Amino acid sequence: FPALKSDDDLLRLLEKYPLPTENGGAPMKFQYGTAGFRYDASLLDSIMVRVGILVAVRSFSLDNQAVGVMVTASHNDESYNGVKVADPNGGMMAPDGEALAVQMANASLEELRVFI
């Protein structure tokens, strides 16, 4: 796995996994709930990349404390999966983190530049 050496590398990674689009061509809007981001696995590629960035940003904002990532399967249809973030105390991500997760999940590439 090649290391990301610059902001440009990170942007190329984000470009490789764009947000999925709705039938009208507009980017899909994701929501984060108590179960994290829960969607059909075919829609999660961009979310997984963005959650990686979110976890790095969240850890940095919490004085470099460890932040957890949980990839979850579902008791629903086989293709239904999710990803959620745990704060350093092991509990659910605090509301401010959830708001940031939704913002980053739905941000355009230009808007994501703020975080990298």
Coordinates of C-alpha atoms in Angstrom, one line a residue:
F1 CA 0.0 0.0 0.0
P2 CA 1.7 3.2 -1.1
A3 CA 2.0 6.0 1.5
L4 CA 0.3 9.3 0.9
K5 CA 3.1 11.8 0.6
S6 CA 1.2 15.0 0.0
D7 CA -2.1 16.8 0.1
D8 CA -2.3 16.1 -3.7
D9 CA -2.0 12.4 -3.0
L10 CA -4.9 12.6 -0.6
L11 CA -7.0 14.6 -3.1
R12 CA -6.3 12.0 -5.8
L13 CA -7.5 9.3 -3.4
L14 CA -10.7 11.2 -2.9
E15 CA -11.1 11.7 -6.6
K16 CA -10.7 7.9 -7.1
Y17 CA -13.7 7.3 -4.8
P18 CA -16.2 10.0 -5.6
L19 CA -19.6 10.4 -3.9
P20 CA -22.3 8.2 -5.4
T21 CA -25.0 10.1 -7.3
E22 CA -28.8 10.0 -7.1
N23 CA -30.9 9.3 -10.2
G24 CA -30.8 13.0 -11.1
G25 CA -27.0 13.1 -11.0
A26 CA -26.8 15.0 -7.7
P27 CA -24.4 13.6 -5.1
M28 CA -26.1 11.3 -2.6
K29 CA -26.6 12.8 0.9
F30 CA -25.4 10.6 3.8
Q31 CA -26.5 10.7 7.4
Y32 CA -24.7 9.5 10.5
G33 CA -26.8 7.9 13.2
T34 CA -26.3 5.8 16.3
A35 CA -25.2 3.0 14.0
G36 CA -22.9 5.2 12.1
F37 CA -23.1 5.4 8.3
R38 CA -25.3 2.4 7.4
Y39 CA -25.9 1.8 3.6
D40 CA -25.6 -0.8 0.9
A41 CA -21.9 -1.7 0.6
S42 CA -21.9 -0.5 -3.0
L43 CA -22.4 3.1 -1.7
L44 CA -19.7 3.0 1.0
D45 CA -16.4 3.4 -0.9
S46 CA -16.3 7.2 -0.7
I47 CA -17.5 7.0 2.9
M48 CA -14.7 4.7 4.0
V49 CA -12.0 7.1 2.6
R50 CA -13.7 10.1 4.2
V51 CA -14.1 8.3 7.6
G52 CA -10.3 7.7 7.5
I53 CA -9.7 11.4 7.1
L54 CA -12.3 12.1 9.8
V55 CA -10.6 9.9 12.3
A56 CA -7.3 11.5 11.7
V57 CA -8.8 15.0 12.0
R58 CA -10.8 14.0 15.1
S59 CA -7.7 12.4 16.8
F60 CA -5.7 15.5 16.1
S61 CA -8.4 17.7 17.6
L62 CA -8.5 15.6 20.7
D63 CA -4.7 16.0 21.4
N64 CA -3.8 12.9 19.3
Q65 CA -5.9 10.5 21.4
A66 CA -6.8 7.2 19.7
V67 CA -10.1 7.2 17.9
G68 CA -11.7 3.9 16.8
V69 CA -13.2 2.8 13.5
M70 CA -15.7 0.0 13.4
V71 CA -16.7 -1.6 10.1
T72 CA -20.0 -3.5 10.7
A73 CA -22.0 -6.1 9.0
S74 CA -25.7 -6.2 9.4
H75 CA -28.4 -8.7 10.3
N76 CA -30.3 -7.2 7.3
D77 CA -29.5 -8.0 3.7
E78 CA -26.0 -9.3 3.1
S79 CA -24.9 -6.2 1.2
Y80 CA -26.1 -3.8 4.0
N81 CA -23.0 -2.6 6.0
G82 CA -21.7 0.3 7.8
V83 CA -18.9 2.2 9.5
K84 CA -18.9 4.1 12.7
V85 CA -16.4 6.0 14.8
A86 CA -15.7 5.6 18.5
D87 CA -14.3 8.4 20.7
P88 CA -11.2 7.8 22.9
N89 CA -13.4 6.7 25.8
G90 CA -14.7 3.8 23.6
G91 CA -18.2 5.2 23.5
M92 CA -20.2 6.6 20.6
M93 CA -18.7 9.7 18.9
A94 CA -19.8 12.9 20.5
P95 CA -22.5 15.0 18.7
D96 CA -19.9 17.5 17.5
G97 CA -18.0 14.7 15.8
E98 CA -21.2 13.3 14.3
A99 CA -21.9 16.7 12.8
L100 CA -18.4 16.8 11.3
A101 CA -18.8 13.3 10.0
V102 CA -21.9 14.3 8.1
Q103 CA -20.3 17.5 6.8
M104 CA -17.2 15.6 5.6
A105 CA -19.3 12.7 4.1
N106 CA -21.3 15.1 2.0
A107 CA -18.5 17.7 1.1
S108 CA -17.3 18.4 -2.4
L109 CA -13.6 18.0 -3.1
E110 CA -13.2 21.7 -2.8
E111 CA -14.9 21.8 0.6
L112 CA -12.7 18.9 1.8
R113 CA -9.5 20.9 1.1
V114 CA -10.3 22.7 4.3
F115 CA -9.6 19.5 6.3
I116 CA -6.4 18.5 4.6

